């Protein structure tokens, strides 16, 4: 069974701090790893990573994948109160014997940024 | 594009009643996913379709749950009979190529079974 584990489960920081969120996975037929941000409503897409060692960056957020060690990290620098959310990691893997992918999510990291 | 559209946004029903949740994926997307989210279990994949065909329904918790996708622009998730433990937020998501593209989520249906 595919498994995605995130840590920490929750994190409380102050504005300006830098945070690192972790995601490890065990899946069959890995295709990609995705990060989502969920505030009060639906998850919104942040990054998709397919290759090891290539950093994806968007403003203060960045992410990198290690396919050998089966993990990814999401970094947020100079955090702001608007970064408070649940951050979800998901892995896209092939359904066995098919070319169709499915997304398996981790349980999420709840990030709270205080002013 | 309006994005993935789910209805209703909120549903409150009595135990034993049938509940039908609806989803319209983004036009042109060929993969559709149904997820359930609770505090205890996070986001769980229930079932997903590719080109309207169910590919994996191993996440469907019981026979009380069923899902259909009669055409490329519509899917339903039905619970019959509903139970209080089915209370959760149900999300529908779609993607262009299920193999390697991000999934876009609808706003979810918050289901409360009393």
PDB file of C-alpha atoms in Angstrom:
ATOM      1  CA  UNK A   1       0.000   0.000   0.000  1.00  0.00           C
ATOM      2  CA  UNK A   2       1.313   3.444  -0.923  1.00  0.00           C
ATOM      3  CA  UNK A   3       2.270   5.562   2.056  1.00  0.00           C
ATOM      4  CA  UNK A   4       3.093   9.255   2.467  1.00  0.00           C
ATOM      5  CA  UNK A   5       4.226  10.569   5.858  1.00  0.00           C
ATOM      6  CA  UNK A   6       4.676  14.216   6.745  1.00  0.00           C
ATOM      7  CA  UNK A   7       6.435  15.804   9.670  1.00  0.00           C
ATOM      8  CA  UNK A   8       6.011  17.656  11.841  1.00  0.00           C
ATOM      9  CA  UNK A   9       2.248  17.345  12.180  1.00  0.00           C
ATOM     10  CA  UNK A  10       2.058  20.898  13.466  1.00  0.00           C
ATOM     11  CA  UNK A  11       4.385  23.840  13.773  1.00  0.00           C
ATOM     12  CA  UNK A  12       4.015  27.234  15.448  1.00  0.00           C
ATOM     13  CA  UNK A  13       6.435  30.010  14.513  1.00  0.00           C
ATOM     14  CA  UNK A  14       6.686  33.795  14.515  1.00  0.00           C
ATOM     15  CA  UNK A  15       6.692  36.035  11.483  1.00  0.00           C
ATOM     16  CA  UNK A  16      10.097  36.172   9.879  1.00  0.00           C
ATOM     17  CA  UNK A  17      11.093  32.649  10.876  1.00  0.00           C
ATOM     18  CA  UNK A  18      12.135  30.050   8.300  1.00  0.00           C
ATOM     19  CA  UNK A  19      10.402  26.673   8.346  1.00  0.00           C
ATOM     20  CA  UNK A  20      11.149  23.316   6.774  1.00  0.00           C
ATOM     21  CA  UNK A  21       8.397  20.784   6.220  1.00  0.00           C
ATOM     22  CA  UNK A  22       9.205  17.161   5.514  1.00  0.00           C
ATOM     23  CA  UNK A  23       7.578  14.498   3.402  1.00  0.00           C
ATOM     24  CA  UNK A  24       8.709  10.885   3.046  1.00  0.00           C
ATOM     25  CA  UNK A  25       7.061   8.283   0.892  1.00  0.00           C
ATOM     26  CA  UNK A  26       6.901   4.609   0.018  1.00  0.00           C
ATOM     27  CA  UNK A  27       5.051   4.003  -3.206  1.00  0.00           C
ATOM     28  CA  UNK A  28       5.150   1.612  -6.092  1.00  0.00           C
ATOM     29  CA  UNK A  29       5.842   3.164  -9.490  1.00  0.00           C
ATOM     30  CA  UNK A  30       6.564   6.717  -8.399  1.00  0.00           C
ATOM     31  CA  UNK A  31       5.815   9.414 -10.979  1.00  0.00           C
ATOM     32  CA  UNK A  32       5.900  12.746  -9.156  1.00  0.00           C
ATOM     33  CA  UNK A  33       5.555  14.465  -5.813  1.00  0.00           C
ATOM     34  CA  UNK A  34       3.282  17.448  -5.311  1.00  0.00           C
ATOM     35  CA  UNK A  35       2.865  20.050  -2.584  1.00  0.00           C
ATOM     36  CA  UNK A  36      -0.452  21.716  -1.846  1.00  0.00           C
ATOM     37  CA  UNK A  37      -1.518  24.482   0.524  1.00  0.00           C
ATOM     38  CA  UNK A  38      -4.915  24.225   2.190  1.00  0.00           C
ATOM     39  CA  UNK A  39      -6.445  27.141   3.980  1.00  0.00           C
ATOM     40  CA  UNK A  40     -10.114  27.045   4.787  1.00  0.00           C
ATOM     41  CA  UNK A  41     -11.274  25.496   1.578  1.00  0.00           C
ATOM     42  CA  UNK A  42      -9.807  23.309  -1.133  1.00  0.00           C
ATOM     43  CA  UNK A  43      -6.123  22.434  -1.472  1.00  0.00           C
ATOM     44  CA  UNK A  44      -4.325  24.669  -3.941  1.00  0.00           C
ATOM     45  CA  UNK A  45      -1.351  23.495  -5.926  1.00  0.00           C
ATOM     46  CA  UNK A  46       2.151  24.749  -5.085  1.00  0.00           C
ATOM     47  CA  UNK A  47       4.780  22.562  -6.757  1.00  0.00           C
ATOM     48  CA  UNK A  48       5.268  19.370  -8.694  1.00  0.00           C
ATOM     49  CA  UNK A  49       8.636  17.611  -8.501  1.00  0.00           C
ATOM     50  CA  UNK A  50       9.748  14.786 -10.732  1.00  0.00           C
ATOM     51  CA  UNK A  51      13.549  14.852 -10.645  1.00  0.00           C
ATOM     52  CA  UNK A  52      15.979  14.640  -7.761  1.00  0.00           C
ATOM     53  CA  UNK A  53      18.082  17.599  -6.792  1.00  0.00           C
ATOM     54  CA  UNK A  54      16.307  20.261  -8.826  1.00  0.00           C
ATOM     55  CA  UNK A  55      14.910  22.981  -6.624  1.00  0.00           C
ATOM     56  CA  UNK A  56      11.555  24.475  -7.476  1.00  0.00           C
ATOM     57  CA  UNK A  57      11.060  28.020  -6.251  1.00  0.00           C
ATOM     58  CA  UNK A  58       8.154  30.412  -6.013  1.00  0.00           C
ATOM     59  CA  UNK A  59       8.766  33.558  -4.057  1.00  0.00           C
ATOM     60  CA  UNK A  60       9.582  32.617  -0.474  1.00  0.00           C
ATOM     61  CA  UNK A  61       8.673  28.966  -1.021  1.00  0.00           C
ATOM     62  CA  UNK A  62      11.019  26.354  -2.391  1.00  0.00           C
ATOM     63  CA  UNK A  63      11.023  22.589  -2.588  1.00  0.00           C
ATOM     64  CA  UNK A  64      13.372  19.792  -3.516  1.00  0.00           C
ATOM     65  CA  UNK A  65      13.058  16.055  -4.042  1.00  0.00           C
ATOM     66  CA  UNK A  66      15.427  13.200  -3.214  1.00  0.00           C
ATOM     67  CA  UNK A  67      14.297  10.090  -5.090  1.00  0.00           C
ATOM     68  CA  UNK A  68      17.056   7.967  -3.642  1.00  0.00           C
ATOM     69  CA  UNK A  69      16.149   8.655  -0.029  1.00  0.00           C
ATOM     70  CA  UNK A  70      12.427   8.972  -0.892  1.00  0.00           C
ATOM     71  CA  UNK A  71      11.708  12.345   0.625  1.00  0.00           C
ATOM     72  CA  UNK A  72      11.013  15.958  -0.154  1.00  0.00           C
ATOM     73  CA  UNK A  73      11.215  19.171   1.811  1.00  0.00           C
ATOM     74  CA  UNK A  74       9.258  22.388   1.510  1.00  0.00           C
ATOM     75  CA  UNK A  75      10.994  25.517   2.784  1.00  0.00           C
ATOM     76  CA  UNK A  76       9.301  28.783   3.596  1.00  0.00           C
ATOM     77  CA  UNK A  77      11.552  31.729   4.367  1.00  0.00           C
ATOM     78  CA  UNK A  78      10.552  34.973   6.118  1.00  0.00           C
ATOM     79  CA  UNK A  79       7.194  33.520   7.076  1.00  0.00           C
ATOM     80  CA  UNK A  80       4.113  35.729   7.201  1.00  0.00           C
ATOM     81  CA  UNK A  81       0.772  35.258   8.944  1.00  0.00           C
ATOM     82  CA  UNK A  82      -0.747  34.537   5.529  1.00  0.00           C
ATOM     83  CA  UNK A  83       1.386  31.407   5.315  1.00  0.00           C
ATOM     84  CA  UNK A  84      -0.698  29.845   8.088  1.00  0.00           C
ATOM     85  CA  UNK A  85      -2.342  26.801   6.530  1.00  0.00           C
ATOM     86  CA  UNK A  86      -2.173  23.043   6.227  1.00  0.00           C
ATOM     87  CA  UNK A  87       0.568  21.968   3.839  1.00  0.00           C
ATOM     88  CA  UNK A  88      -0.110  18.693   2.086  1.00  0.00           C
ATOM     89  CA  UNK A  89       2.333  16.449   0.320  1.00  0.00           C
ATOM     90  CA  UNK A  90       1.019  14.026  -2.309  1.00  0.00           C
ATOM     91  CA  UNK A  91       2.673  11.387  -4.430  1.00  0.00           C
ATOM     92  CA  UNK A  92       1.498  10.490  -7.909  1.00  0.00           C
ATOM     93  CA  UNK A  93       2.083   6.821  -8.631  1.00  0.00           C
ATOM     94  CA  UNK A  94       0.984   4.366 -11.286  1.00  0.00           C
ATOM     95  CA  UNK A  95      -1.901   2.110 -10.528  1.00  0.00           C
ATOM     96  CA  UNK A  96      -0.379  -1.356 -10.798  1.00  0.00           C
ATOM     97  CA  UNK A  97      -0.061  -2.541 -14.335  1.00  0.00           C
ATOM     98  CA  UNK A  98      -1.615   0.563 -15.852  1.00  0.00           C
ATOM     99  CA  UNK A  99      -0.436   3.937 -17.024  1.00  0.00           C
ATOM    100  CA  UNK A 100      -2.946   5.760 -14.851  1.00  0.00           C
ATOM    101  CA  UNK A 101      -1.686   7.754 -11.910  1.00  0.00           C
ATOM    102  CA  UNK A 102      -3.275   8.228  -8.526  1.00  0.00           C
ATOM    103  CA  UNK A 103      -2.530  10.823  -5.871  1.00  0.00           C
ATOM    104  CA  UNK A 104      -1.899   9.630  -2.321  1.00  0.00           C
ATOM    105  CA  UNK A 105      -1.768  12.373   0.307  1.00  0.00           C
ATOM    106  CA  UNK A 106       0.084  12.657   3.579  1.00  0.00           C
ATOM    107  CA  UNK A 107      -1.742  13.759   6.682  1.00  0.00           C
ATOM    108  CA  UNK A 108      -0.510  17.308   6.367  1.00  0.00           C
ATOM    109  CA  UNK A 109       1.482  19.764   8.467  1.00  0.00           C
ATOM    110  CA  UNK A 110      -0.495  22.485  10.237  1.00  0.00           C
ATOM    111  CA  UNK A 111       1.589  25.660  10.142  1.00  0.00           C
ATOM    112  CA  UNK A 112       0.642  28.579  12.373  1.00  0.00           C
ATOM    113  CA  UNK A 113       2.516  31.849  11.991  1.00  0.00           C
ATOM    114  CA  UNK A 114       2.066  34.369  14.796  1.00  0.00           C
ATOM    115  CA  UNK A 115       2.621  38.116  14.270  1.00  0.00           C
TER     116      UNK A 115
ATOM    117  CA  UNK B   1     -12.676  28.103 -16.791  1.00  0.00           C
ATOM    118  CA  UNK B   2     -14.791  27.935 -13.641  1.00  0.00           C
ATOM    119  CA  UNK B   3     -12.685  25.187 -12.141  1.00  0.00           C
ATOM    120  CA  UNK B   4     -14.009  21.990 -10.592  1.00  0.00           C
ATOM    121  CA  UNK B   5     -17.584  22.528  -9.461  1.00  0.00           C
ATOM    122  CA  UNK B   6     -19.124  20.538  -6.653  1.00  0.00           C
ATOM    123  CA  UNK B   7     -22.639  20.571  -5.323  1.00  0.00           C
ATOM    124  CA  UNK B   8     -24.084  20.920  -2.833  1.00  0.00           C
ATOM    125  CA  UNK B   9     -21.573  22.911  -0.760  1.00  0.00           C
ATOM    126  CA  UNK B  10     -23.192  21.749   2.463  1.00  0.00           C
ATOM    127  CA  UNK B  11     -25.470  18.826   3.165  1.00  0.00           C
ATOM    128  CA  UNK B  12     -27.105  17.901   6.438  1.00  0.00           C
ATOM    129  CA  UNK B  13     -29.063  14.686   6.439  1.00  0.00           C
ATOM    130  CA  UNK B  14     -30.480  12.136   8.810  1.00  0.00           C
ATOM    131  CA  UNK B  15     -28.917   8.756   9.335  1.00  0.00           C
ATOM    132  CA  UNK B  16     -30.284   6.220   6.874  1.00  0.00           C
ATOM    133  CA  UNK B  17     -30.999   8.713   4.117  1.00  0.00           C
ATOM    134  CA  UNK B  18     -29.435   8.560   0.677  1.00  0.00           C
ATOM    135  CA  UNK B  19     -26.935  11.290  -0.146  1.00  0.00           C
ATOM    136  CA  UNK B  20     -25.722  12.196  -3.632  1.00  0.00           C
ATOM    137  CA  UNK B  21     -22.735  14.452  -4.167  1.00  0.00           C
ATOM    138  CA  UNK B  22     -22.058  15.910  -7.596  1.00  0.00           C
ATOM    139  CA  UNK B  23     -18.977  17.014  -9.442  1.00  0.00           C
ATOM    140  CA  UNK B  24     -18.263  18.728 -12.748  1.00  0.00           C
ATOM    141  CA  UNK B  25     -14.567  18.472 -13.650  1.00  0.00           C
ATOM    142  CA  UNK B  26     -12.602  21.047 -15.590  1.00  0.00           C
ATOM    143  CA  UNK B  27     -13.373  20.780 -19.276  1.00  0.00           C
ATOM    144  CA  UNK B  28     -10.719  18.732 -21.099  1.00  0.00           C
ATOM    145  CA  UNK B  29      -9.491  16.932 -18.005  1.00  0.00           C
ATOM    146  CA  UNK B  30      -9.593  13.172 -18.343  1.00  0.00           C
ATOM    147  CA  UNK B  31      -8.984  12.074 -14.761  1.00  0.00           C
ATOM    148  CA  UNK B  32     -11.349  12.576 -11.851  1.00  0.00           C
ATOM    149  CA  UNK B  33     -10.753  11.802  -8.182  1.00  0.00           C
ATOM    150  CA  UNK B  34     -13.052  11.628  -5.176  1.00  0.00           C
ATOM    151  CA  UNK B  35     -11.459  12.281  -1.766  1.00  0.00           C
ATOM    152  CA  UNK B  36     -12.799  12.363   1.762  1.00  0.00           C
ATOM    153  CA  UNK B  37     -11.182  14.565   4.400  1.00  0.00           C
ATOM    154  CA  UNK B  38     -11.552  14.220   8.165  1.00  0.00           C
ATOM    155  CA  UNK B  39      -9.452  15.459  11.047  1.00  0.00           C
ATOM    156  CA  UNK B  40      -8.609  11.916  12.067  1.00  0.00           C
ATOM    157  CA  UNK B  41      -7.676  10.453   8.696  1.00  0.00           C
ATOM    158  CA  UNK B  42      -6.727  13.418   6.542  1.00  0.00           C
ATOM    159  CA  UNK B  43      -7.356  13.237   2.787  1.00  0.00           C
ATOM    160  CA  UNK B  44      -8.283   9.738   1.695  1.00  0.00           C
ATOM    161  CA  UNK B  45      -8.645   8.736  -1.942  1.00  0.00           C
ATOM    162  CA  UNK B  46     -11.965   6.970  -2.415  1.00  0.00           C
ATOM    163  CA  UNK B  47     -12.047   6.307  -6.147  1.00  0.00           C
ATOM    164  CA  UNK B  48     -10.656   7.672  -9.349  1.00  0.00           C
ATOM    165  CA  UNK B  49     -11.698   7.586 -12.990  1.00  0.00           C
ATOM    166  CA  UNK B  50      -9.736   7.905 -16.173  1.00  0.00           C
ATOM    167  CA  UNK B  51     -11.665   8.658 -19.365  1.00  0.00           C
ATOM    168  CA  UNK B  52     -14.886   7.981 -17.415  1.00  0.00           C
ATOM    169  CA  UNK B  53     -13.774   4.481 -16.437  1.00  0.00           C
ATOM    170  CA  UNK B  54     -13.238   3.632 -12.758  1.00  0.00           C
ATOM    171  CA  UNK B  55      -9.589   2.643 -12.342  1.00  0.00           C
ATOM    172  CA  UNK B  56      -9.255   2.053  -8.617  1.00  0.00           C
ATOM    173  CA  UNK B  57     -12.079   1.992  -6.085  1.00  0.00           C
ATOM    174  CA  UNK B  58     -10.137   0.280  -3.336  1.00  0.00           C
ATOM    175  CA  UNK B  59     -10.539   3.352  -1.138  1.00  0.00           C
ATOM    176  CA  UNK B  60     -14.317   3.158  -1.099  1.00  0.00           C
ATOM    177  CA  UNK B  61     -15.012   2.287   2.510  1.00  0.00           C
ATOM    178  CA  UNK B  62     -18.074   0.090   2.146  1.00  0.00           C
ATOM    179  CA  UNK B  63     -20.751  -1.082  -0.233  1.00  0.00           C
ATOM    180  CA  UNK B  64     -22.829   1.842   0.948  1.00  0.00           C
ATOM    181  CA  UNK B  65     -20.599   4.038  -1.195  1.00  0.00           C
ATOM    182  CA  UNK B  66     -20.850   4.080  -4.970  1.00  0.00           C
ATOM    183  CA  UNK B  67     -19.569   6.419  -7.674  1.00  0.00           C
ATOM    184  CA  UNK B  68     -20.407   6.897 -11.316  1.00  0.00           C
ATOM    185  CA  UNK B  69     -19.094   8.942 -14.183  1.00  0.00           C
ATOM    186  CA  UNK B  70     -21.622   8.709 -17.012  1.00  0.00           C
ATOM    187  CA  UNK B  71     -19.775  11.226 -19.180  1.00  0.00           C
ATOM    188  CA  UNK B  72     -16.671  13.388 -19.227  1.00  0.00           C
ATOM    189  CA  UNK B  73     -18.363  16.335 -17.551  1.00  0.00           C
ATOM    190  CA  UNK B  74     -20.184  14.787 -14.622  1.00  0.00           C
ATOM    191  CA  UNK B  75     -19.647  12.420 -11.717  1.00  0.00           C
ATOM    192  CA  UNK B  76     -21.624  11.447  -8.653  1.00  0.00           C
ATOM    193  CA  UNK B  77     -20.728   9.919  -5.312  1.00  0.00           C
ATOM    194  CA  UNK B  78     -23.633   8.274  -3.552  1.00  0.00           C
ATOM    195  CA  UNK B  79     -23.931   7.064   0.021  1.00  0.00           C
ATOM    196  CA  UNK B  80     -26.883   4.837   0.788  1.00  0.00           C
ATOM    197  CA  UNK B  81     -27.737   4.513   3.625  1.00  0.00           C
ATOM    198  CA  UNK B  82     -25.744   7.301   5.249  1.00  0.00           C
ATOM    199  CA  UNK B  83     -24.314   6.993   8.762  1.00  0.00           C
ATOM    200  CA  UNK B  84     -22.970   9.609  11.218  1.00  0.00           C
ATOM    201  CA  UNK B  85     -19.399   8.362  10.659  1.00  0.00           C
ATOM    202  CA  UNK B  86     -19.696   9.422   7.021  1.00  0.00           C
ATOM    203  CA  UNK B  87     -19.640  13.052   8.151  1.00  0.00           C
ATOM    204  CA  UNK B  88     -16.667  14.665   6.427  1.00  0.00           C
ATOM    205  CA  UNK B  89     -15.703  17.039   3.641  1.00  0.00           C
ATOM    206  CA  UNK B  90     -15.823  15.310   0.280  1.00  0.00           C
ATOM    207  CA  UNK B  91     -13.597  16.732  -2.442  1.00  0.00           C
ATOM    208  CA  UNK B  92     -13.641  16.100  -6.139  1.00  0.00           C
ATOM    209  CA  UNK B  93     -10.503  16.818  -8.156  1.00  0.00           C
ATOM    210  CA  UNK B  94      -9.602  16.557 -11.818  1.00  0.00           C
ATOM    211  CA  UNK B  95      -6.400  16.532 -13.809  1.00  0.00           C
ATOM    212  CA  UNK B  96      -5.434  16.706 -17.460  1.00  0.00           C
ATOM    213  CA  UNK B  97      -3.146  13.719 -17.553  1.00  0.00           C
ATOM    214  CA  UNK B  98      -3.419  11.554 -14.484  1.00  0.00           C
ATOM    215  CA  UNK B  99       0.102  10.372 -15.072  1.00  0.00           C
ATOM    216  CA  UNK B 100       1.957  13.536 -14.332  1.00  0.00           C
ATOM    217  CA  UNK B 101       0.033  16.689 -13.790  1.00  0.00           C
ATOM    218  CA  UNK B 102      -1.405  18.428 -10.792  1.00  0.00           C
ATOM    219  CA  UNK B 103      -4.960  17.795  -9.693  1.00  0.00           C
ATOM    220  CA  UNK B 104      -7.296  20.758  -9.260  1.00  0.00           C
ATOM    221  CA  UNK B 105      -9.756  20.560  -6.409  1.00  0.00           C
ATOM    222  CA  UNK B 106     -13.344  21.644  -6.100  1.00  0.00           C
ATOM    223  CA  UNK B 107     -14.479  23.568  -3.055  1.00  0.00           C
ATOM    224  CA  UNK B 108     -15.785  20.421  -1.409  1.00  0.00           C
ATOM    225  CA  UNK B 109     -19.086  19.277   0.030  1.00  0.00           C
ATOM    226  CA  UNK B 110     -19.336  19.356   3.807  1.00  0.00           C
ATOM    227  CA  UNK B 111     -21.557  16.430   4.755  1.00  0.00           C
ATOM    228  CA  UNK B 112     -23.091  16.123   8.190  1.00  0.00           C
ATOM    229  CA  UNK B 113     -25.103  13.024   9.012  1.00  0.00           C
ATOM    230  CA  UNK B 114     -27.120  13.334  12.218  1.00  0.00           C
TER     231      UNK B 114
END
